PDB file of C-alpha atoms and ligand atoms in Angstrom:
ATOM      1  CA  MET A   1      77.652  31.066 129.465  1.00  0.00           C
ATOM      2  CA  LEU A   2      74.123  29.345 128.680  1.00  0.00           C
ATOM      3  CA  VAL A   3      73.944  25.592 127.296  1.00  0.00           C
ATOM      4  CA  LEU A   4      71.132  24.662 125.492  1.00  0.00           C
ATOM      5  CA  ASP A   5      71.188  21.315 126.076  1.00  0.00           C
ATOM      6  CA  GLU A   6      71.735  22.005 130.047  1.00  0.00           C
ATOM      7  CA  LEU A   7      68.455  24.029 129.732  1.00  0.00           C
ATOM      8  CA  PRO A   8      65.071  23.599 131.107  1.00  0.00           C
ATOM      9  CA  VAL A   9      62.740  20.736 128.102  1.00  0.00           C
ATOM     10  CA  GLU A  10      60.552  23.820 127.896  1.00  0.00           C
ATOM     11  CA  VAL A  11      62.750  26.274 127.339  1.00  0.00           C
ATOM     12  CA  GLN A  12      64.761  23.900 124.888  1.00  0.00           C
ATOM     13  CA  GLU A  13      61.246  22.823 122.689  1.00  0.00           C
ATOM     14  CA  GLN A  14      60.811  26.781 123.395  1.00  0.00           C
ATOM     15  CA  VAL A  15      63.841  27.413 121.506  1.00  0.00           C
ATOM     16  CA  ALA A  16      63.881  24.560 118.297  1.00  0.00           C
ATOM     17  CA  VAL A  17      59.908  25.925 117.788  1.00  0.00           C
ATOM     18  CA  CYS A  18      60.882  29.076 116.737  1.00  0.00           C
ATOM     19  CA  ARG A  19      64.511  28.363 114.796  1.00  0.00           C
ATOM     20  CA  ALA A  20      61.403  26.353 112.454  1.00  0.00           C
ATOM     21  CA  GLU A  21      59.491  29.646 112.386  1.00  0.00           C
ATOM     22  CA  VAL A  22      62.129  32.038 112.070  1.00  0.00           C
ATOM     23  CA  SER A  23      64.508  29.854 108.992  1.00  0.00           C
ATOM     24  CA  ALA A  24      61.145  29.208 107.213  1.00  0.00           C
ATOM     25  CA  LEU A  25      60.172  33.396 108.189  1.00  0.00           C
ATOM     26  CA  HIS A  26      63.187  33.809 106.319  1.00  0.00           C
ATOM     27  CA  ALA A  27      61.932  32.007 102.680  1.00  0.00           C
ATOM     28  CA  GLU A  28      60.299  35.608 102.809  1.00  0.00           C
ATOM     29  CA  LEU A  29      62.451  37.873 102.018  1.00  0.00           C
ATOM     30  CA  PRO A  30      64.257  36.619  98.716  1.00  0.00           C
ATOM     31  CA  ARG A  31      60.073  36.042  97.485  1.00  0.00           C
ATOM     32  CA  TRP A  32      58.900  38.804  97.981  1.00  0.00           C
ATOM     33  CA  GLY A  33      61.806  40.555  96.767  1.00  0.00           C
ATOM     34  CA  LEU A  34      62.732  42.592  99.412  1.00  0.00           C
ATOM     35  CA  VAL A  35      67.391  41.527  99.097  1.00  0.00           C
ATOM     36  CA  VAL A  36      69.820  41.331  97.409  1.00  0.00           C
ATOM     37  CA  TRP A  37      72.623  37.778  97.583  1.00  0.00           C
ATOM     38  CA  THR A  38      72.477  37.974 102.413  1.00  0.00           C
ATOM     39  CA  ALA A  39      71.292  41.609 102.773  1.00  0.00           C
ATOM     40  CA  GLY A  40      68.705  41.362 105.211  1.00  0.00           C
ATOM     41  CA  ASN A  41      67.712  38.997 108.171  1.00  0.00           C
ATOM     42  CA  VAL A  42      64.996  37.784 111.092  1.00  0.00           C
ATOM     43  CA  SER A  43      64.702  37.509 114.561  1.00  0.00           C
ATOM     44  CA  ALA A  44      62.297  36.412 117.572  1.00  0.00           C
ATOM     45  CA  ARG A  45      62.201  36.657 120.841  1.00  0.00           C
ATOM     46  CA  VAL A  46      62.051  33.485 122.952  1.00  0.00           C
ATOM     47  CA  ARG A  47      60.460  34.083 126.024  1.00  0.00           C
ATOM     48  CA  CYS A  48      61.478  32.211 129.353  1.00  0.00           C
ATOM     49  CA  ALA A  49      62.485  34.630 130.876  1.00  0.00           C
ATOM     50  CA  GLU A  50      60.890  33.390 133.831  1.00  0.00           C
ATOM     51  CA  GLN A  51      62.144  29.430 133.811  1.00  0.00           C
ATOM     52  CA  ILE A  52      66.045  30.786 132.744  1.00  0.00           C
ATOM     53  CA  GLY A  53      66.525  34.270 134.581  1.00  0.00           C
ATOM     54  CA  THR A  54      66.477  36.515 130.448  1.00  0.00           C
ATOM     55  CA  ASP A  55      64.816  35.895 127.486  1.00  0.00           C
ATOM     56  CA  LEU A  56      66.693  34.323 124.282  1.00  0.00           C
ATOM     57  CA  ILE A  57      67.047  35.236 120.395  1.00  0.00           C
ATOM     58  CA  VAL A  58      66.570  33.752 117.550  1.00  0.00           C
ATOM     59  CA  ILE A  59      68.046  34.526 114.713  1.00  0.00           C
ATOM     60  CA  LYS A  60      69.601  33.747 110.985  1.00  0.00           C
ATOM     61  CA  PRO A  61      73.416  32.946 110.797  1.00  0.00           C
ATOM     62  CA  SER A  62      75.794  36.273 109.231  1.00  0.00           C
ATOM     63  CA  GLY A  63      76.241  35.909 106.034  1.00  0.00           C
ATOM     64  CA  VAL A  64      74.813  32.585 105.086  1.00  0.00           C
ATOM     65  CA  SER A  65      72.578  31.841 102.243  1.00  0.00           C
ATOM     66  CA  TYR A  66      68.289  32.393 103.215  1.00  0.00           C
ATOM     67  CA  ASP A  67      69.252  28.515 100.559  1.00  0.00           C
ATOM     68  CA  ASP A  68      71.253  26.890 103.367  1.00  0.00           C
ATOM     69  CA  LEU A  69      68.836  28.137 106.089  1.00  0.00           C
ATOM     70  CA  SER A  70      67.400  26.385 108.276  1.00  0.00           C
ATOM     71  CA  PRO A  71      66.179  25.679 111.516  1.00  0.00           C
ATOM     72  CA  GLU A  72      69.225  23.614 112.989  1.00  0.00           C
ATOM     73  CA  ARG A  73      71.345  26.579 111.912  1.00  0.00           C
ATOM     74  CA  MET A  74      69.747  28.886 113.482  1.00  0.00           C
ATOM     75  CA  VAL A  75      71.334  30.590 116.004  1.00  0.00           C
ATOM     76  CA  VAL A  76      70.868  31.626 119.650  1.00  0.00           C
ATOM     77  CA  CYS A  77      71.766  34.123 121.265  1.00  0.00           C
ATOM     78  CA  ASP A  78      71.313  36.806 124.624  1.00  0.00           C
ATOM     79  CA  LEU A  79      69.630  39.386 125.081  1.00  0.00           C
ATOM     80  CA  GLN A  80      73.093  41.550 124.522  1.00  0.00           C
ATOM     81  CA  GLY A  81      73.669  39.759 121.930  1.00  0.00           C
ATOM     82  CA  ARG A  82      75.993  37.281 123.004  1.00  0.00           C
ATOM     83  CA  LYS A  83      75.989  33.390 121.089  1.00  0.00           C
ATOM     84  CA  ILE A  84      75.113  30.874 123.565  1.00  0.00           C
ATOM     85  CA  VAL A  85      76.132  26.805 123.562  1.00  0.00           C
ATOM     86  CA  ASP A  86      73.635  26.531 120.916  1.00  0.00           C
ATOM     87  CA  GLY A  87      74.631  23.361 119.343  1.00  0.00           C
ATOM     88  CA  THR A  88      75.197  25.169 115.861  1.00  0.00           C
ATOM     89  CA  PRO A  89      79.646  24.712 115.182  1.00  0.00           C
ATOM     90  CA  GLU A  90      81.208  27.157 117.125  1.00  0.00           C
ATOM     91  CA  ARG A  91      82.559  29.477 114.557  1.00  0.00           C
ATOM     92  CA  LEU A  92      79.465  29.758 113.163  1.00  0.00           C
ATOM     93  CA  THR A  93      78.662  33.520 114.202  1.00  0.00           C
ATOM     94  CA  PRO A  94      74.986  35.362 114.659  1.00  0.00           C
ATOM     95  CA  SER A  95      74.370  38.349 111.803  1.00  0.00           C
ATOM     96  CA  SER A  96      75.652  41.274 111.542  1.00  0.00           C
ATOM     97  CA  ASP A  97      72.576  43.166 113.194  1.00  0.00           C
ATOM     98  CA  THR A  98      72.463  41.545 117.096  1.00  0.00           C
ATOM     99  CA  ALA A  99      73.299  43.685 118.420  1.00  0.00           C
ATOM    100  CA  ALA A 100      70.914  46.207 116.604  1.00  0.00           C
ATOM    101  CA  HIS A 101      68.531  43.499 117.279  1.00  0.00           C
ATOM    102  CA  ALA A 102      69.283  42.306 121.024  1.00  0.00           C
ATOM    103  CA  TYR A 103      68.985  46.245 122.011  1.00  0.00           C
ATOM    104  CA  VAL A 104      65.620  46.477 120.809  1.00  0.00           C
ATOM    105  CA  TYR A 105      64.007  43.613 122.158  1.00  0.00           C
ATOM    106  CA  ALA A 106      66.147  44.384 125.635  1.00  0.00           C
ATOM    107  CA  HIS A 107      64.668  47.895 125.601  1.00  0.00           C
ATOM    108  CA  MET A 108      60.961  47.411 124.154  1.00  0.00           C
ATOM    109  CA  ASP A 109      59.130  44.030 125.657  1.00  0.00           C
ATOM    110  CA  ARG A 110      56.611  44.431 123.148  1.00  0.00           C
ATOM    111  CA  VAL A 111      58.623  43.398 120.691  1.00  0.00           C
ATOM    112  CA  GLY A 112      58.139  39.513 119.692  1.00  0.00           C
ATOM    113  CA  GLY A 113      60.015  39.798 116.489  1.00  0.00           C
ATOM    114  CA  VAL A 114      63.088  42.189 114.195  1.00  0.00           C
ATOM    115  CA  VAL A 115      63.590  42.266 110.923  1.00  0.00           C
ATOM    116  CA  HIS A 116      65.129  44.451 108.818  1.00  0.00           C
ATOM    117  CA  THR A 117      66.422  44.225 104.787  1.00  0.00           C
ATOM    118  CA  HIS A 118      67.504  46.990 102.291  1.00  0.00           C
ATOM    119  CA  SER A 119      64.859  47.098  99.901  1.00  0.00           C
ATOM    120  CA  THR A 120      65.056  48.759  97.206  1.00  0.00           C
ATOM    121  CA  TYR A 121      62.424  52.067  97.596  1.00  0.00           C
ATOM    122  CA  ALA A 122      62.467  51.474 101.490  1.00  0.00           C
ATOM    123  CA  THR A 123      65.998  52.478 101.456  1.00  0.00           C
ATOM    124  CA  ALA A 124      65.461  54.486  98.341  1.00  0.00           C
ATOM    125  CA  TRP A 125      63.603  57.259 100.937  1.00  0.00           C
ATOM    126  CA  ALA A 126      66.558  56.497 104.020  1.00  0.00           C
ATOM    127  CA  ALA A 127      69.165  57.620 101.112  1.00  0.00           C
ATOM    128  CA  ARG A 128      66.178  60.355 101.313  1.00  0.00           C
ATOM    129  CA  ARG A 129      66.786  60.716 105.207  1.00  0.00           C
ATOM    130  CA  GLU A 130      62.920  61.372 103.930  1.00  0.00           C
ATOM    131  CA  PRO A 131      59.440  59.508 105.834  1.00  0.00           C
ATOM    132  CA  ILE A 132      57.442  58.230 103.481  1.00  0.00           C
ATOM    133  CA  PRO A 133      54.315  60.316 104.029  1.00  0.00           C
ATOM    134  CA  CYS A 134      50.395  58.888 104.867  1.00  0.00           C
ATOM    135  CA  VAL A 135      48.512  59.088 101.627  1.00  0.00           C
ATOM    136  CA  LEU A 136      47.638  55.980 101.598  1.00  0.00           C
ATOM    137  CA  THR A 137      44.961  54.184 102.784  1.00  0.00           C
ATOM    138  CA  MET A 138      47.159  51.497 103.305  1.00  0.00           C
ATOM    139  CA  MET A 139      49.655  52.897 105.650  1.00  0.00           C
ATOM    140  CA  ALA A 140      46.514  53.865 107.860  1.00  0.00           C
ATOM    141  CA  ASP A 141      45.940  50.233 108.080  1.00  0.00           C
ATOM    142  CA  GLU A 142      49.364  49.297 108.772  1.00  0.00           C
ATOM    143  CA  PHE A 143      51.673  51.481 109.787  1.00  0.00           C
ATOM    144  CA  GLY A 144      48.262  54.433 111.795  1.00  0.00           C
ATOM    145  CA  GLY A 145      50.511  56.976 109.851  1.00  0.00           C
ATOM    146  CA  GLU A 146      53.919  58.145 108.118  1.00  0.00           C
ATOM    147  CA  ILE A 147      56.446  55.837 108.535  1.00  0.00           C
ATOM    148  CA  PRO A 148      59.648  57.687 110.192  1.00  0.00           C
ATOM    149  CA  VAL A 149      63.579  58.409 109.393  1.00  0.00           C
ATOM    150  CA  GLY A 150      65.653  56.800 111.791  1.00  0.00           C
ATOM    151  CA  PRO A 151      69.392  58.237 112.711  1.00  0.00           C
ATOM    152  CA  VAL A 152      72.359  57.575 111.074  1.00  0.00           C
ATOM    153  CA  ALA A 153      73.663  55.223 112.656  1.00  0.00           C
ATOM    154  CA  VAL A 154      76.666  52.375 111.638  1.00  0.00           C
ATOM    155  CA  ILE A 155      76.980  48.383 112.572  1.00  0.00           C
ATOM    156  CA  GLY A 156      78.614  47.753 115.548  1.00  0.00           C
ATOM    157  CA  ASP A 157      77.274  48.702 118.525  1.00  0.00           C
ATOM    158  CA  ASP A 158      74.346  49.513 119.468  1.00  0.00           C
ATOM    159  CA  SER A 159      73.836  52.807 117.841  1.00  0.00           C
ATOM    160  CA  ILE A 160      71.124  51.331 114.912  1.00  0.00           C
ATOM    161  CA  GLY A 161      69.533  49.405 117.939  1.00  0.00           C
ATOM    162  CA  ARG A 162      68.853  52.729 119.701  1.00  0.00           C
ATOM    163  CA  GLY A 163      68.381  54.822 117.043  1.00  0.00           C
ATOM    164  CA  ILE A 164      65.505  52.107 115.964  1.00  0.00           C
ATOM    165  CA  VAL A 165      64.363  52.738 119.910  1.00  0.00           C
ATOM    166  CA  GLU A 166      64.432  55.987 119.621  1.00  0.00           C
ATOM    167  CA  VAL A 167      62.168  56.225 117.048  1.00  0.00           C
ATOM    168  CA  LEU A 168      60.340  53.501 117.516  1.00  0.00           C
ATOM    169  CA  ASP A 169      59.617  53.227 121.123  1.00  0.00           C
ATOM    170  CA  GLY A 170      55.694  55.422 122.164  1.00  0.00           C
ATOM    171  CA  HIS A 171      55.297  55.623 117.658  1.00  0.00           C
ATOM    172  CA  ARG A 172      52.066  53.107 116.131  1.00  0.00           C
ATOM    173  CA  SER A 173      54.851  53.008 113.094  1.00  0.00           C
ATOM    174  CA  PRO A 174      55.746  48.562 112.739  1.00  0.00           C
ATOM    175  CA  ALA A 175      58.546  50.239 110.352  1.00  0.00           C
ATOM    176  CA  VAL A 176      61.157  52.963 110.757  1.00  0.00           C
ATOM    177  CA  LEU A 177      63.900  53.976 107.396  1.00  0.00           C
ATOM    178  CA  MET A 178      67.606  53.838 109.101  1.00  0.00           C
ATOM    179  CA  ALA A 179      68.692  56.696 107.305  1.00  0.00           C
ATOM    180  CA  ASN A 180      71.384  55.991 104.591  1.00  0.00           C
ATOM    181  CA  HIS A 181      71.336  52.389 105.563  1.00  0.00           C
ATOM    182  CA  GLY A 182      67.369  50.297 104.884  1.00  0.00           C
ATOM    183  CA  PRO A 183      64.535  49.413 107.085  1.00  0.00           C
ATOM    184  CA  PHE A 184      64.463  48.000 110.170  1.00  0.00           C
ATOM    185  CA  THR A 185      60.800  47.065 111.398  1.00  0.00           C
ATOM    186  CA  ILE A 186      59.376  45.039 114.268  1.00  0.00           C
ATOM    187  CA  GLY A 187      56.550  43.292 115.289  1.00  0.00           C
ATOM    188  CA  ALA A 188      54.708  41.533 118.347  1.00  0.00           C
ATOM    189  CA  ASP A 189      55.875  38.098 116.460  1.00  0.00           C
ATOM    190  CA  ALA A 190      58.514  37.850 114.149  1.00  0.00           C
ATOM    191  CA  ARG A 191      55.580  36.597 110.938  1.00  0.00           C
ATOM    192  CA  GLN A 192      54.121  39.917 111.787  1.00  0.00           C
ATOM    193  CA  ALA A 193      58.078  42.619 111.263  1.00  0.00           C
ATOM    194  CA  VAL A 194      58.260  39.639 107.738  1.00  0.00           C
ATOM    195  CA  LYS A 195      54.779  41.265 107.271  1.00  0.00           C
ATOM    196  CA  ALA A 196      55.184  45.138 108.497  1.00  0.00           C
ATOM    197  CA  ALA A 197      58.978  44.858 105.860  1.00  0.00           C
ATOM    198  CA  VAL A 198      57.001  43.255 102.892  1.00  0.00           C
ATOM    199  CA  MET A 199      54.329  45.997 103.025  1.00  0.00           C
ATOM    200  CA  CYS A 200      56.687  48.497 103.447  1.00  0.00           C
ATOM    201  CA  GLU A 201      58.685  48.109 100.548  1.00  0.00           C
ATOM    202  CA  GLU A 202      54.658  48.039  98.826  1.00  0.00           C
ATOM    203  CA  VAL A 203      53.852  51.601  99.847  1.00  0.00           C
ATOM    204  CA  ALA A 204      57.379  53.263  99.423  1.00  0.00           C
ATOM    205  CA  ARG A 205      56.805  51.503  95.889  1.00  0.00           C
ATOM    206  CA  THR A 206      53.883  53.288  95.179  1.00  0.00           C
ATOM    207  CA  VAL A 207      54.919  56.345  96.787  1.00  0.00           C
ATOM    208  CA  GLN A 208      57.626  57.008  95.030  1.00  0.00           C
ATOM    209  CA  ILE A 209      55.391  56.537  91.613  1.00  0.00           C
ATOM    210  CA  ALA A 210      52.661  58.526  92.999  1.00  0.00           C
ATOM    211  CA  ARG A 211      54.950  61.489  92.955  1.00  0.00           C
ATOM    212  CA  GLU A 212      56.715  60.866  89.953  1.00  0.00           C
ATOM    213  CA  GLY A 213      53.383  60.991  87.666  1.00  0.00           C
ATOM    214  CA  GLN A 214      53.180  64.182  85.588  1.00  0.00           C
ATOM    215  CA  ASP A 215      52.175  66.497  87.930  1.00  0.00           C
ATOM    216  CA  GLY A 216      55.103  65.763  90.151  1.00  0.00           C
ATOM    217  CA  GLY A 217      53.138  64.420  92.563  1.00  0.00           C
ATOM    218  CA  LYS A 218      51.546  67.593  93.723  1.00  0.00           C
ATOM    219  CA  ASN A 219      48.734  66.054  94.156  1.00  0.00           C
ATOM    220  CA  VAL A 220      49.889  63.741  96.428  1.00  0.00           C
ATOM    221  CA  GLN A 221      48.154  64.336  99.600  1.00  0.00           C
ATOM    222  CA  ALA A 222      48.269  63.191 103.555  1.00  0.00           C
ATOM    223  CA  LEU A 223      45.378  61.522 104.149  1.00  0.00           C
ATOM    224  CA  ASP A 224      43.160  63.836 107.525  1.00  0.00           C
ATOM    225  CA  PRO A 225      44.739  62.454 111.139  1.00  0.00           C
ATOM    226  CA  SER A 226      41.190  61.602 111.508  1.00  0.00           C
ATOM    227  CA  LEU A 227      40.758  58.983 108.537  1.00  0.00           C
ATOM    228  CA  VAL A 228      44.255  57.861 109.538  1.00  0.00           C
ATOM    229  CA  ASP A 229      42.556  56.514 113.481  1.00  0.00           C
ATOM    230  CA  GLY A 230      39.659  54.978 111.854  1.00  0.00           C
ATOM    231  CA  LEU A 231      41.305  53.235 109.626  1.00  0.00           C
ATOM    232  CA  TYR A 232      44.216  51.719 111.762  1.00  0.00           C
ATOM    233  CA  ASP A 233      41.578  50.867 114.656  1.00  0.00           C
ATOM    234  CA  ARG A 234      40.170  49.273 111.633  1.00  0.00           C
ATOM    235  CA  TYR A 235      42.813  46.942 110.184  1.00  0.00           C
ATOM    236  CA  GLN A 236      44.451  46.274 113.551  1.00  0.00           C
ATOM    237  CA  ASN A 237      41.038  45.365 115.132  1.00  0.00           C
ATOM    238  CA  VAL A 238      38.191  44.427 113.315  1.00  0.00           C
ATOM    239  CA  TYR A 239      40.861  43.112 109.727  1.00  0.00           C
ATOM    240  CA  GLY A 240      40.978  39.781 108.440  1.00  0.00           C
ATOM    241  CA  GLN A 241      39.513  36.634 110.420  1.00  0.00           C
ATOM    242  CA  HIS A 242      38.875  36.544 114.365  1.00  0.00           C
TER     243      HIS A 242
HETATM  244  O1  HMS B 301      73.857  45.559 105.673  1.00  0.00           O
HETATM  245  C1  HMS B 301      74.619  44.926 106.145  1.00  0.00           C
HETATM  246  C2  HMS B 301      75.975  45.012 106.813  1.00  0.00           C
HETATM  247  O2  HMS B 301      76.277  45.812 106.351  1.00  0.00           O
HETATM  248  C3  HMS B 301      73.514  43.659 106.943  1.00  0.00           C
HETATM  249  O3  HMS B 301      72.413  43.919 106.796  1.00  0.00           O
HETATM  250  C4  HMS B 301      73.088  42.016 106.215  1.00  0.00           C
HETATM  251  O4  HMS B 301      74.215  42.342 105.289  1.00  0.00           O
HETATM  252  C5  HMS B 301      73.070  41.251 106.213  1.00  0.00           C
HETATM  253  O5  HMS B 301      73.820  40.710 107.118  1.00  0.00           O
HETATM  254  P1  HMS B 301      73.801  39.540 107.974  1.00  0.00           P
HETATM  255  O6  HMS B 301      74.173  38.231 106.436  1.00  0.00           O
HETATM  256  O7  HMS B 301      72.845  39.204 108.781  1.00  0.00           O
HETATM  257  O8  HMS B 301      74.790  39.296 108.997  1.00  0.00           O
END
């Protein structure tokens, strides 16, 4: 069993920085209306395999109110989702979705952050098992196309994580709507994964409203793929400050 206080100092420092970031990012979930009660979680990868033979995961403790989260209460796990001796009370358990997050990190090295919510509109599309079509330039920018649907998978083993990887590995979208459950998002870091969750709920809402328009949404048309590619490339590589 790994003991945080016995790891190299630079790894302990990496974990401390990550704990502060992940704790602060959880405040973005209620801020953007993505969660009710405690129904959402954020995690981040600590890249320390060169020093200790494995990366680590920092994730929210299960069922703890966002108002009560702090860096010191962020739980540290290995890539199998097992809590290490991390300085938190032994009884403090990691998120109930830790197995899913861990499976994604173990199978998608490019992923540095994972988020799961039950945000209303994205979860409604998940309930319909319907991909969100790429009918908005904002979708082309952020998702590079439609937001796909993943398989029905229930919490408790690797099945949710496996479903996320099956869909997103090799896919441009950083979001997947797990059928009958809700959105999971990934990013190069936890902040990007949170942004993807915010944008996923925003476009889910907008497209839903467009579909409910007077014409029954029949004029809601997908963007031409050639336009999508150009928009995605611009947004990912030009937009913002560099
Ligand atoms: O949907 C579920 C449980 O079914 C979880 O994603 C949600 O309640 C958040 O759980 P955690 O507080 O992260 O354990």
